[in-house]
C-alpha cells in the first residue's frame, strides 16, 4: 500500500470544484484510494460526500493511500491535484 | 385543495421594475416516503434505486452541460452525489432491512444531509444540494415530476417559497418575467439574483402561497405588490410603464443628477478589471469601489509582486481615462483568510484583525500595494483615489493617509464601516481626503448582527434609522469640511434608499453595474429638498420596515402632488 501526505493548495480548500475534480480523478484511477484529514478517519476518495464532509481547508495536511497495480503513479497524480490551486 | 386567490399580495420589491405574466409555481417538496416494509424483493428494490439514481445523475449532467460556467460545476457535483459509493452503501443497508427503494434513498440522503448541515457554513449549503438530488430521485421512483423550478415553454412569473442557488442554476432566465417569493428578505439569494440580473422581483410576500399556477399577475417592484387577475385598465397601465422603462433603458445615459440638476455621480463597484468596460458602457462615471482581494487570493500562498499588481491596476485605470477610480486596499481577515496576512484562528473574525488592522500588522504588504497603485496612477489618465477598509479610529485614519502619501498616492481616504468612525466623522475627515460608507458592514456593526448568519438576517437592513443616522453624521461632517462622502454597498443600489442617502449628505453613489439604470432614473424624480425631506422621514421611524414604508408612502404622494 502506497501512502502520501500533502498540504492543500486550493485557496478555498477541498470544496466545490476542487473536491469534484479530485473525486473524479480518484474514481477513474482504477485504484482503491482513501483520503484522511490530519490523523482523522480515512474516507473513500471516490466518494464526493465523503471528501466534502471532511471539511478540508486551505493549508490542511491530508494523507492519501492507494492499493492497486500502479498505486505510486496514482498517488503522484492525485497529490499533484491537491497541491494545485484550482480556484480562479 | 382549493383556496381563493388573493387579489393583492404585498412584500418587498427589488428595484423599480414592472412585469406582467402568468404564474408558474415552484412545486412544494415531496412528503417523506412512508416507512412501511417493501412488498418487492430486495434485489428488485436495489435495481429500482440504481436505475433512478442513474437517470437523475445523467439528467443533472446534461443540465450542467447546457448551463455551463459555475452552474455546471454545481450540477456535475450533484450528479456525483447521486452515484456516490458511500451513499450507495447506506442505501443497500436500508434495503437489507426490508425498506422500499424510496424510503432507503430518503434515509441515506438524510443522514449525509444532517452531517453536512451540522458542519454549517459552506458545507451547510451543500446540504440543500443534497436535498435537491434526493427529491429528484424519489420523484423518479414514484413516476412524478421532480419538484423544483418549473420549465414551461412560455415566459412566466416564478412563484416560490425561496430559491436556492441550485434552483437558480436550473432556471432559464430568458423565460423568467419576474420572481415572487413568500419567504426570504431583501438580502436573500433570490433578491441578490434579481438585482444582479435586473429581474423584477417581490420577495417576502407571505400571501404569495395563495397564487395558483396559470394566474395572470402584475408585479410592481416599486410598490412591492403583486396584483392577481388584473383589470384591463391595470394591464394597460402596467404595459405602459414597462414600455417607459424599456425606453429609459435604451435612452442615452446621462450623468447621475437630481431633478434640480444637483450632480450625484454614479459609480460602479468592481471586483476585477474584467467588468470595467461593461460598467463604462452602462454609464458608470468611474469606479466607486474596486476590490483588490482577488489579486491576492489568486496569487496562492504569497502576496503578488509590485510588478504583477501594477500591471493589473494599469488595465483598470486605462478603462477610465479622466474619471475617478476608487481602489480599496486589501480587505482580509480571519473571515477572508490569507495565509501570509493573518493565519490565526479567531472566535469573532468580524471583530478581529481584519482590514487596515491586518495590513498594519504586515506593513510591507500595504506599502507594496500603495507603491504599485501610485506607479499605475502616474502612467495613466484616470483619477486614482485609494481608501482603507475597516478603519475605526482617527489615529488609524492619520496612519493610513500618511503612509499613502509617503508612497505617492495623491488622494487617500477611508471607508466608514465601523460606528466609531461614523460618530467621529468630523475628525476622521479632518485627516482623510474623502470617506466612503460601506453600508453592509456599517449595518452589521450597528445592529450587532453577523452578515453571514441567516438567523439574524432580518436585522441586516440598511433602512434601519440607526444606520441612517450614522450615515447622516458622515454626510454632515463631509458638508462642513467640504469633502466628498460616497456610498458603496448594497444600500446605494436600492433606488429609493439611494435618494434618502443623498438626502443624508452622500455626494456620490457606487453600486453593481446592473443597478445603475434604475438608480439614475429614481434620482431624477426628486430635488435635493425632497431628498432631505425623505431622509428626515426615514430618520424619524422606529425601525427598518417602518422607515422603508414611511419613505415609500411619502415618495408616492410627492409624485402624485
Coordinates of C-alpha atoms in Angstrom, one line a residue:
Chain A
X1 CA 0.0 0.0 0.0
X2 CA 1.3 3.4 -1.0
X3 CA 0.9 6.5 1.2
X4 CA 1.5 10.2 0.7
X5 CA 0.9 13.3 2.9
X6 CA 0.4 16.7 1.2
X7 CA -0.8 20.2 2.0
X8 CA -3.9 21.5 0.3
X9 CA -3.1 24.3 -2.2
X10 CA -6.6 25.3 -3.3
X11 CA -7.4 28.7 -1.7
X12 CA -11.0 27.5 -0.9
X13 CA -9.9 24.2 0.4
X14 CA -11.2 20.8 -0.8
X15 CA -14.7 22.1 -1.5
X16 CA -16.9 22.6 -4.6
X17 CA -14.9 22.4 -7.8
X18 CA -11.6 21.1 -6.3
X19 CA -13.5 18.3 -4.5
X20 CA -15.3 17.4 -7.7
X21 CA -12.0 17.3 -9.7
X22 CA -10.3 15.2 -7.1
X23 CA -13.1 12.7 -6.7
X24 CA -13.4 12.3 -10.4
X25 CA -9.7 11.6 -10.7
X26 CA -9.7 9.2 -7.7
X27 CA -12.7 7.4 -9.1
X28 CA -11.3 7.0 -12.6
X29 CA -7.8 5.9 -11.4
X30 CA -8.9 2.3 -11.0
X31 CA -7.1 2.0 -7.7
X32 CA -8.7 1.9 -4.3
X33 CA -7.8 5.3 -2.8
X34 CA -8.5 6.7 0.7
X35 CA -8.2 10.3 2.0
X36 CA -7.8 11.4 5.6
X37 CA -7.5 14.8 7.1
X38 CA -4.7 15.1 9.7
X39 CA -4.9 12.0 11.9
X40 CA -8.6 11.5 11.2
X41 CA -10.5 8.5 9.9
X42 CA -9.9 7.9 6.2
X43 CA -12.8 8.0 3.7
X44 CA -13.2 6.6 0.2
X45 CA -11.6 9.2 -2.1
X46 CA -14.1 8.2 -4.9
X47 CA -16.9 9.5 -2.7
X48 CA -17.7 13.2 -3.1
X49 CA -19.8 13.1 0.0
X50 CA -17.0 11.6 2.0
X51 CA -14.4 14.0 0.7
X52 CA -16.6 17.1 1.2
X53 CA -17.7 16.1 4.7
X54 CA -14.0 16.0 5.8
X55 CA -14.2 19.8 5.7
X56 CA -10.6 20.2 4.3
X57 CA -9.4 23.8 4.2
X58 CA -6.6 25.6 2.5
X59 CA -3.3 24.6 4.2
X60 CA -4.6 21.5 5.9
X61 CA -2.5 18.3 5.7
X62 CA -4.2 15.3 4.2
X63 CA -3.0 11.7 3.8
X64 CA -3.7 9.6 0.7
X65 CA -3.4 5.9 0.5
X66 CA -3.8 3.7 -2.6
X67 CA -3.9 0.0 -3.3
X68 CA -3.5 -1.4 -6.8
X69 CA -1.1 -2.1 -9.6
X70 CA 0.1 1.5 -10.2
X71 CA -0.6 2.9 -6.7
X72 CA 2.5 5.1 -6.8
X73 CA 1.6 6.7 -10.1
X74 CA -2.0 7.2 -9.0
X75 CA -0.8 8.9 -5.8
X76 CA 1.6 11.1 -7.7
X77 CA -1.2 12.4 -9.9
X78 CA -3.7 12.9 -7.1
X79 CA -1.1 14.6 -4.9
X80 CA -0.4 17.0 -7.7
X81 CA -4.1 17.8 -7.9
X82 CA -4.3 18.5 -4.2
X83 CA -1.3 20.9 -4.0
X84 CA -2.5 22.9 -7.0
X85 CA -4.9 25.9 -6.6
X86 CA -7.9 25.3 -8.8
X87 CA -9.9 28.3 -7.8
X88 CA -9.9 31.4 -10.0
Chain B
X1 CA -57.1 21.8 -2.3
X2 CA -58.8 24.9 -3.5
X3 CA -58.2 28.3 -1.9
X4 CA -59.3 31.6 -3.2
X5 CA -56.6 33.6 -5.0
X6 CA -55.7 36.8 -3.1
X7 CA -56.3 39.9 -5.2
X8 CA -53.3 41.8 -3.9
X9 CA -50.2 40.4 -2.3
X10 CA -47.6 42.7 -0.6
X11 CA -43.9 42.1 0.0
X12 CA -40.6 43.9 -0.5
X13 CA -39.9 45.0 -4.1
X14 CA -36.4 44.7 -5.5
X15 CA -35.7 47.5 -7.9
X16 CA -38.3 49.6 -9.7
X17 CA -39.4 47.2 -12.4
X18 CA -42.9 46.2 -13.5
X19 CA -43.7 42.8 -15.1
X20 CA -46.9 41.1 -16.2
X21 CA -47.3 37.4 -16.9
X22 CA -48.6 34.0 -16.0
X23 CA -47.7 32.3 -12.7
X24 CA -45.7 29.1 -12.7
X25 CA -45.2 27.8 -9.2
X26 CA -42.2 26.0 -7.9
X27 CA -43.7 22.8 -6.6
X28 CA -43.6 22.1 -2.9
X29 CA -41.2 19.4 -1.6
X30 CA -42.4 15.8 -1.7
X31 CA -43.5 14.3 1.6
X32 CA -41.2 11.8 3.2
X33 CA -41.9 8.3 1.7
X34 CA -43.8 6.0 4.1
X35 CA -41.6 3.7 6.2
X36 CA -43.6 0.6 5.5
X37 CA -42.0 -2.8 4.6
X38 CA -41.3 -3.4 0.9
X39 CA -43.6 -5.8 -1.0
X40 CA -40.8 -6.4 -3.6
X41 CA -37.7 -8.5 -3.3
X42 CA -34.5 -6.7 -2.0
X43 CA -32.9 -7.3 -5.5
X44 CA -35.9 -5.6 -7.2
X45 CA -35.7 -2.6 -4.9
X46 CA -32.0 -2.3 -5.4
X47 CA -32.5 -2.3 -9.1
X48 CA -35.2 0.3 -8.9
X49 CA -32.9 2.6 -6.7
X50 CA -29.9 2.1 -9.0
X51 CA -32.0 2.9 -12.1
X52 CA -33.4 6.1 -10.7
X53 CA -30.1 7.3 -9.3
X54 CA -28.5 6.8 -12.7
X55 CA -31.3 8.6 -14.5
X56 CA -31.1 11.6 -12.2
X57 CA -27.3 11.7 -12.4
X58 CA -27.4 11.7 -16.2
X59 CA -30.2 14.4 -16.2
X60 CA -28.1 16.6 -13.9
X61 CA -25.1 16.2 -16.1
X62 CA -26.9 17.2 -19.2
X63 CA -28.4 20.2 -17.5
X64 CA -24.9 21.1 -16.4
X65 CA -23.6 20.9 -20.0
X66 CA -26.5 23.1 -21.1
X67 CA -25.9 25.7 -18.3
X68 CA -22.1 25.9 -18.5
X69 CA -19.9 28.0 -16.2
X70 CA -20.1 27.8 -12.4
X71 CA -23.6 26.2 -12.6
X72 CA -22.0 23.3 -14.5
X73 CA -19.7 22.5 -11.6
X74 CA -22.6 22.6 -9.1
X75 CA -24.7 20.3 -11.2
X76 CA -21.9 17.9 -12.0
X77 CA -21.1 17.7 -8.3
X78 CA -24.8 16.9 -7.7
X79 CA -24.6 14.1 -10.3
X80 CA -21.7 12.6 -8.5
X81 CA -23.6 12.8 -5.2
X82 CA -26.4 10.7 -6.8
X83 CA -23.9 7.9 -7.7
X84 CA -21.7 8.3 -4.6
X85 CA -20.3 5.0 -3.3
X86 CA -20.8 5.8 0.4
X87 CA -24.4 6.8 -0.3
X88 CA -24.9 3.6 -2.3
X89 CA -23.7 1.6 0.7
X90 CA -26.1 3.4 3.0
X91 CA -29.0 2.6 0.6
X92 CA -28.0 -1.0 0.4
X93 CA -28.0 -1.2 4.2
X94 CA -31.5 0.2 4.4
X95 CA -32.7 -2.1 1.7
X96 CA -31.3 -5.1 3.6
X97 CA -33.5 -4.0 6.4
X98 CA -36.5 -4.5 4.2
X99 CA -37.3 -0.9 3.3
X100 CA -38.6 0.3 0.0
X101 CA -36.2 2.0 -2.5
X102 CA -38.0 5.3 -1.9
X103 CA -37.5 5.1 1.9
X104 CA -33.9 3.8 1.6
X105 CA -32.9 6.7 -0.7
X106 CA -34.7 9.2 1.5
X107 CA -32.9 7.9 4.7
X108 CA -29.5 7.6 3.1
X109 CA -29.6 11.2 1.7
X110 CA -31.0 12.5 5.0
X111 CA -28.2 11.1 7.1
X112 CA -25.5 12.7 4.9
X113 CA -27.6 15.8 4.7
X114 CA -27.7 16.1 8.5
X115 CA -23.9 15.6 8.8
X116 CA -23.3 18.4 6.3
X117 CA -25.9 20.7 7.8
X118 CA -24.4 20.3 11.3
X119 CA -21.0 21.5 9.9
X120 CA -22.6 24.8 8.9
X121 CA -21.3 27.4 6.5
X122 CA -20.3 26.3 3.1
X123 CA -21.0 22.6 3.9
X124 CA -24.4 23.5 5.3
X125 CA -25.2 25.0 1.8
X126 CA -24.2 21.7 0.2
X127 CA -27.0 20.1 2.4
X128 CA -29.5 21.9 0.2
X129 CA -27.8 20.5 -3.0
X130 CA -28.2 17.0 -1.5
X131 CA -31.9 17.6 -0.7
X132 CA -32.4 18.6 -4.3
X133 CA -30.9 15.3 -5.6
X134 CA -32.8 13.3 -3.0
X135 CA -36.1 14.8 -4.1
X136 CA -35.3 14.2 -7.8
X137 CA -34.6 10.5 -7.2
X138 CA -37.7 9.9 -5.0
X139 CA -39.8 11.7 -7.7
X140 CA -38.3 9.5 -10.4
X141 CA -39.0 6.3 -8.3
X142 CA -42.7 7.4 -7.9
X143 CA -43.0 8.4 -11.6
X144 CA -44.0 12.0 -10.6
X145 CA -42.4 15.2 -11.9
X146 CA -39.3 16.4 -9.9
X147 CA -40.1 19.2 -7.6
X148 CA -38.1 22.4 -8.2
X149 CA -38.2 25.1 -10.7
X150 CA -40.8 24.8 -13.5
X151 CA -39.8 24.9 -17.1
X152 CA -42.8 25.8 -19.1
X153 CA -42.3 26.7 -22.8
X154 CA -43.7 30.2 -22.4
X155 CA -42.4 33.1 -20.4
X156 CA -43.6 33.1 -16.8
X157 CA -43.6 34.7 -13.4
X158 CA -42.0 32.3 -11.0
X159 CA -43.7 32.0 -7.6
X160 CA -41.7 30.1 -4.9
X161 CA -41.0 29.9 -1.2
X162 CA -37.5 31.0 -1.8
X163 CA -34.8 30.0 -4.4
X164 CA -31.7 28.0 -3.5
X165 CA -28.6 28.6 -5.5
X166 CA -29.1 25.2 -7.2
X167 CA -32.6 26.3 -8.2
X168 CA -31.4 29.4 -10.0
X169 CA -28.8 27.4 -11.8
X170 CA -31.7 25.4 -13.3
X171 CA -33.7 28.4 -14.2
X172 CA -34.0 29.6 -17.8
X173 CA -33.7 33.3 -17.1
X174 CA -34.7 34.2 -20.6
X175 CA -38.2 32.9 -19.8
X176 CA -38.5 34.4 -16.3
X177 CA -40.5 37.6 -16.4
X178 CA -40.4 38.1 -12.7
X179 CA -39.9 36.4 -9.3
X180 CA -42.2 36.3 -6.3
X181 CA -41.2 34.6 -3.0
X182 CA -43.2 34.1 0.1
X183 CA -40.1 33.7 2.3
X184 CA -36.8 35.5 2.1
X185 CA -35.9 39.1 2.6
X186 CA -34.1 41.8 0.7
X187 CA -30.8 40.0 1.3
X188 CA -32.0 36.6 0.3
X189 CA -30.4 34.7 -2.6
X190 CA -33.4 35.5 -4.7
X191 CA -33.1 39.2 -4.1
X192 CA -29.4 39.2 -4.9
X193 CA -30.1 37.3 -8.1
X194 CA -32.8 39.7 -9.0
X195 CA -30.5 42.7 -8.5
X196 CA -27.7 41.1 -10.4
X197 CA -29.8 40.2 -13.4
X198 CA -32.2 43.1 -13.2
X199 CA -35.2 40.8 -12.8
X200 CA -38.4 42.3 -11.4
X201 CA -39.0 40.7 -8.0
X202 CA -41.1 40.9 -4.9
X203 CA -39.7 38.9 -2.0
X204 CA -41.1 38.1 1.4
X205 CA -44.7 38.2 0.1
X206 CA -46.2 35.9 2.7
X207 CA -49.6 35.6 0.9
X208 CA -47.9 34.6 -2.4
X209 CA -48.5 30.9 -1.4
X210 CA -52.2 31.5 -2.5
X211 CA -51.2 32.4 -6.1
X212 CA -52.2 29.4 -8.3
X213 CA -50.5 28.2 -11.4
X214 CA -51.7 30.0 -14.5
X215 CA -53.0 33.1 -12.7
X216 CA -52.2 36.3 -14.6
X217 CA -50.3 38.7 -12.3
X218 CA -48.8 42.2 -12.4
X219 CA -45.6 42.6 -10.3
X220 CA -44.8 46.1 -9.3
X221 CA -41.4 46.1 -7.5
X222 CA -41.6 49.9 -6.9
X223 CA -44.6 49.4 -4.6
X224 CA -43.7 45.8 -3.6
X225 CA -47.1 44.5 -4.7
X226 CA -48.4 41.6 -6.8
X227 CA -51.9 42.1 -8.4
X228 CA -53.7 38.9 -9.3
X229 CA -56.2 38.8 -12.1
X230 CA -55.8 42.5 -13.0
X231 CA -58.4 44.5 -14.8
X232 CA -57.9 45.6 -18.4
X233 CA -57.2 49.1 -17.1
X234 CA -54.5 47.8 -14.7
X235 CA -52.9 45.7 -17.5
X236 CA -52.8 48.7 -19.9
X237 CA -51.2 50.8 -17.1
X238 CA -48.6 48.1 -16.4
X239 CA -47.8 47.7 -20.1
X240 CA -47.3 51.5 -20.5
X241 CA -44.9 51.5 -17.5
X242 CA -43.0 48.5 -18.9
X243 CA -42.7 50.4 -22.3
X244 CA -41.5 53.5 -20.5
X245 CA -38.8 51.6 -18.6
X246 CA -37.7 49.9 -21.8
X247 CA -37.4 53.3 -23.5
X248 CA -35.4 54.6 -20.5
X249 CA -33.0 51.6 -20.6
X250 CA -32.1 52.3 -24.2
X251 CA -32.1 56.1 -23.8
X252 CA -28.6 57.7 -23.9
X253 CA -27.2 57.5 -20.4
X254 CA -26.8 60.8 -18.6
X255 CA -24.6 61.6 -15.6
X256 CA -26.3 61.0 -12.3
X257 CA -28.3 64.0 -11.1
X258 CA -31.4 65.0 -9.1
X259 CA -34.4 66.7 -10.6
X260 CA -33.0 70.2 -9.8
X261 CA -29.7 69.3 -11.6
X262 CA -27.6 68.6 -8.4
X263 CA -24.9 66.2 -9.7
X264 CA -24.7 62.9 -7.9
X265 CA -22.0 60.9 -9.8
X266 CA -23.0 57.3 -10.2
X267 CA -20.1 54.9 -10.0
X268 CA -19.6 51.1 -10.3
X269 CA -18.4 48.5 -7.8
X270 CA -15.9 46.1 -9.4
X271 CA -14.1 43.1 -8.2
X272 CA -11.7 42.8 -11.2
X273 CA -10.7 44.9 -14.2
X274 CA -12.8 42.5 -16.4
X275 CA -16.0 44.3 -15.6
X276 CA -14.7 47.8 -16.4
X277 CA -15.9 48.1 -20.0
X278 CA -19.4 46.9 -19.2
X279 CA -19.6 49.4 -16.3
X280 CA -18.4 52.2 -18.6
X281 CA -21.0 51.2 -21.2
X282 CA -23.8 51.3 -18.6
X283 CA -22.9 54.9 -17.9
X284 CA -20.7 54.4 -14.8
X285 CA -18.9 57.7 -14.2
X286 CA -16.0 55.9 -12.7
X287 CA -15.4 53.2 -10.1
X288 CA -16.5 53.8 -6.6
X289 CA -15.2 50.6 -5.1
X290 CA -12.5 48.4 -6.7
X291 CA -11.9 45.4 -4.5
X292 CA -8.3 44.0 -4.7
X293 CA -8.8 40.8 -2.7
X294 CA -8.9 38.5 -5.8
X295 CA -5.4 39.6 -6.8
X296 CA -4.1 38.3 -3.5
X297 CA -6.3 35.2 -3.4
X298 CA -5.2 34.2 -6.9
X299 CA -1.5 34.6 -6.1
X300 CA -1.7 31.5 -3.8
X301 CA 0.5 31.4 -0.7
X302 CA 2.3 34.7 -1.2
X303 CA 1.4 38.3 -1.9
X304 CA 1.7 39.3 -5.6
X305 CA 4.7 41.4 -6.5
X306 CA 4.6 45.1 -7.1
X307 CA 5.1 44.5 -10.9
X308 CA 2.1 42.0 -11.0
X309 CA -0.1 44.4 -9.2
X310 CA 0.9 47.4 -11.3
X311 CA 0.0 45.5 -14.5
X312 CA -3.5 44.8 -13.2
X313 CA -4.1 48.4 -11.9
X314 CA -2.9 49.7 -15.2
X315 CA -5.5 47.7 -17.1
X316 CA -8.2 49.0 -14.7
X317 CA -7.2 52.7 -14.8
X318 CA -6.8 52.7 -18.6
X319 CA -10.6 51.9 -18.9
X320 CA -11.5 55.1 -17.2
X321 CA -9.4 58.0 -18.6
X322 CA -10.2 61.3 -16.9
X323 CA -12.5 59.5 -14.5
X324 CA -12.4 58.7 -10.8
X325 CA -11.4 55.2 -9.7
X326 CA -11.5 54.5 -6.0
X327 CA -9.4 51.5 -5.1
X328 CA -9.7 49.8 -1.7
X329 CA -6.5 48.3 -0.4
X330 CA -6.6 44.6 0.6
X331 CA -9.5 43.8 2.9
X332 CA -8.8 40.5 4.5
X333 CA -9.2 38.9 7.9
X334 CA -10.0 35.7 9.6
X335 CA -13.3 35.5 7.7
X336 CA -11.4 36.0 4.4
X337 CA -8.2 34.4 5.3
X338 CA -4.9 35.0 3.5
X339 CA -2.2 32.9 4.9
X340 CA 0.5 35.5 4.6
X341 CA -1.6 38.1 6.3
X342 CA -3.5 36.6 9.2
X343 CA -3.3 32.8 9.7
X344 CA -4.6 32.9 13.3
X345 CA -8.0 31.4 14.2
X346 CA -10.3 33.9 15.7
X347 CA -13.6 33.3 17.5
X348 CA -15.1 36.6 16.1
X349 CA -13.5 37.3 12.7
X350 CA -15.7 40.3 12.1
X351 CA -14.3 41.9 15.2
X352 CA -10.8 40.7 14.8
X353 CA -7.6 41.6 13.0
X354 CA -9.0 42.5 9.6
X355 CA -9.0 45.3 7.1
X356 CA -6.5 48.0 7.9
X357 CA -5.7 46.4 11.2
X358 CA -4.3 43.3 9.5
X359 CA -2.4 45.4 6.9
X360 CA -0.9 47.5 9.6
X361 CA 0.4 44.3 11.2
X362 CA 2.1 43.4 7.8
X363 CA 3.0 46.9 6.7
X364 CA 5.3 45.6 3.9
X365 CA 2.3 44.3 2.0
X366 CA 0.4 47.6 2.4
X367 CA 3.5 49.6 1.2
X368 CA 3.9 47.4 -1.8
X369 CA 0.2 47.8 -2.8
X370 CA 0.3 51.5 -2.4
X371 CA 3.5 51.8 -4.4
X372 CA 2.1 49.7 -7.2
X373 CA -1.0 51.8 -7.3
X374 CA 1.0 55.1 -7.3
X375 CA 3.1 53.8 -10.2
X376 CA 0.0 52.8 -12.2
X377 CA -1.6 56.2 -11.5
X378 CA 1.4 58.0 -12.8
X379 CA 1.3 56.1 -16.0
X380 CA -2.4 56.7 -16.8
X381 CA -5.0 59.4 -17.2
X382 CA -7.5 58.2 -14.6
X383 CA -8.0 60.0 -11.3
X384 CA -7.0 57.4 -8.7
X385 CA -8.3 57.6 -5.1
X386 CA -7.2 55.0 -2.6
X387 CA -9.0 54.0 0.6
X388 CA -8.5 51.7 3.6
X389 CA -11.1 49.3 4.8
X390 CA -12.3 48.8 8.4
X391 CA -10.9 52.0 9.9
X392 CA -12.2 52.5 13.4
X393 CA -10.2 55.4 14.8
X394 CA -8.9 58.9 13.9
X395 CA -5.4 57.7 14.7
X396 CA -5.8 54.9 12.1
X397 CA -7.0 57.4 9.6
X398 CA -3.9 59.5 10.1
X399 CA -1.7 56.5 9.8
X400 CA -3.2 55.3 6.5
X401 CA -3.3 58.8 4.9
X402 CA 0.3 59.5 6.0
X403 CA 1.6 56.2 4.6
X404 CA -0.4 56.5 1.4
X405 CA 1.1 60.0 0.7
X406 CA 4.6 58.7 1.5
X407 CA 4.1 56.0 -1.2
X408 CA 3.0 58.6 -3.8
X409 CA -0.8 58.4 -3.5
X410 CA -2.4 61.8 -4.2
X411 CA -5.9 61.2 -2.8
X412 CA -6.3 59.0 0.3
X413 CA -9.5 58.3 2.2
X414 CA -11.1 55.8 4.5
X415 CA -14.1 53.5 4.4
X416 CA -16.7 54.2 7.2
X417 CA -17.9 50.8 8.2
X418 CA -17.5 51.0 12.0
X419 CA -19.9 53.1 14.0
X420 CA -16.9 54.8 15.9
X421 CA -15.6 56.2 12.6
X422 CA -19.1 57.5 11.7
X423 CA -19.6 59.1 15.1
X424 CA -16.2 60.9 14.8
X425 CA -16.6 61.6 11.1
X426 CA -15.7 65.3 11.5
X427 CA -12.3 64.4 13.0
X428 CA -11.8 61.4 10.5
X429 CA -12.5 63.7 7.6
X430 CA -10.1 66.2 9.1
X431 CA -7.3 63.8 8.2
X432 CA -8.8 61.9 5.2
X433 CA -9.4 63.4 1.7
X434 CA -12.7 61.6 1.5
X435 CA -15.0 59.0 3.1
X436 CA -16.8 56.1 1.6
X437 CA -19.5 54.4 3.6
X438 CA -19.7 50.6 3.4
X439 CA -23.3 50.1 4.3
X440 CA -23.2 46.3 4.6
X441 CA -20.6 46.3 7.3
X442 CA -21.9 49.5 8.9
X443 CA -25.3 47.8 9.4
X444 CA -23.6 44.6 10.7
X445 CA -21.7 46.5 13.3
X446 CA -24.5 49.0 14.3
X447 CA -27.1 46.2 14.8
X448 CA -24.6 43.6 16.1
X449 CA -25.9 41.2 13.5
X450 CA -23.5 38.9 11.7
X451 CA -23.8 39.4 8.0
X452 CA -23.2 35.7 7.3
X453 CA -25.8 34.4 9.7
X454 CA -29.2 33.6 8.3
X455 CA -30.9 33.6 11.7
X456 CA -30.2 37.4 12.2
X457 CA -30.6 38.3 8.5
X458 CA -33.7 40.4 9.3
X459 CA -31.5 42.8 11.3
X460 CA -29.2 43.3 8.3
X461 CA -31.3 46.1 6.8
X462 CA -29.6 49.4 5.9
X463 CA -33.0 51.2 6.1
X464 CA -32.7 51.0 9.9
X465 CA -32.8 54.6 11.2
X466 CA -29.8 53.9 13.5
X467 CA -27.7 53.1 10.4
X468 CA -29.1 56.1 8.5
X469 CA -28.4 58.4 11.5
X470 CA -24.7 57.3 11.3
X471 CA -24.7 58.0 7.5
X472 CA -26.1 61.4 8.3
X473 CA -23.3 62.1 10.7
X474 CA -20.8 61.4 8.0
X475 CA -22.7 63.4 5.4
X476 CA -22.9 66.4 7.7
X477 CA -19.2 66.2 8.5
X478 CA -18.4 66.0 4.8
X479 CA -20.5 69.1 4.1
X480 CA -18.9 71.0 7.0
X481 CA -15.4 70.4 5.8
X482 CA -16.2 70.3 2.0
X483 CA -15.0 66.7 1.5
X484 CA -16.8 64.1 -0.6
X485 CA -18.8 61.3 1.1
X486 CA -19.6 58.3 -1.1
X487 CA -21.7 55.3 -0.5
X488 CA -20.6 51.8 -1.7
X489 CA -22.6 48.8 -0.7
X490 CA -26.0 47.2 -1.4
X491 CA -27.8 50.3 0.0
X492 CA -26.9 52.5 -2.9
X493 CA -28.4 50.0 -5.4
X494 CA -31.8 50.4 -3.8
X495 CA -33.4 53.2 -5.9
X496 CA -35.5 54.8 -3.1
X497 CA -32.9 54.3 -0.4
X498 CA -30.4 56.0 -2.8
X499 CA -32.5 59.2 -2.7
X500 CA -32.5 59.0 1.2
X501 CA -28.7 58.6 1.3
X502 CA -28.3 61.7 -0.9
X503 CA -30.7 63.5 1.4
X504 CA -28.4 62.5 4.3
X505 CA -25.4 64.1 2.5
X506 CA -23.9 61.4 0.2
X507 CA -22.2 63.1 -2.7
X508 CA -21.7 60.0 -4.9
X509 CA -23.2 56.5 -5.1
X510 CA -21.4 53.3 -6.1
X511 CA -23.2 50.1 -6.9
X512 CA -23.1 46.9 -9.1
X513 CA -23.4 47.8 -12.7
X514 CA -26.9 46.4 -13.3
X515 CA -28.4 48.8 -10.7
X516 CA -27.1 52.0 -12.4
X517 CA -30.1 52.5 -14.7
X518 CA -32.8 52.3 -12.0
X519 CA -30.9 54.5 -9.5
X520 CA -30.3 57.1 -12.3
X521 CA -34.0 57.2 -13.1
X522 CA -35.0 57.3 -9.4
X523 CA -32.7 60.3 -8.6
X524 CA -34.2 62.3 -11.5
X525 CA -37.6 62.3 -9.7
X526 CA -36.5 64.3 -6.6
X527 CA -35.0 67.6 -5.8
X528 CA -32.4 67.9 -3.1
X529 CA -35.0 69.4 -0.8
X530 CA -37.3 66.5 -1.4
X531 CA -34.4 64.1 -0.8
X532 CA -33.8 65.8 2.5
X533 CA -37.4 65.6 3.5
X534 CA -37.4 61.8 2.7
X535 CA -34.3 61.5 4.8
X536 CA -36.0 63.2 7.8
X537 CA -38.9 60.8 7.4
X538 CA -36.6 57.8 7.4
X539 CA -34.7 59.0 10.5
X540 CA -37.9 59.6 12.4
X541 CA -39.1 55.9 12.0
X542 CA -38.8 53.3 14.8
X543 CA -37.3 50.6 12.6
X544 CA -36.2 49.5 9.2
X545 CA -39.6 48.3 8.0
X546 CA -41.3 51.5 9.3
X547 CA -38.6 53.6 7.7
X548 CA -39.0 51.9 4.3
X549 CA -42.8 52.1 4.4
X550 CA -43.0 55.7 5.5
X551 CA -40.5 56.9 2.8
X552 CA -42.3 54.9 0.1
X553 CA -45.6 56.4 1.1
X554 CA -44.2 60.0 1.2
X555 CA -42.3 59.5 -2.1
X556 CA -45.6 58.4 -3.8
X557 CA -47.5 61.4 -2.5
X558 CA -44.7 63.7 -3.6
X559 CA -45.0 62.4 -7.2
X560 CA -48.8 62.5 -7.2
X561 CA -49.0 66.0 -5.8

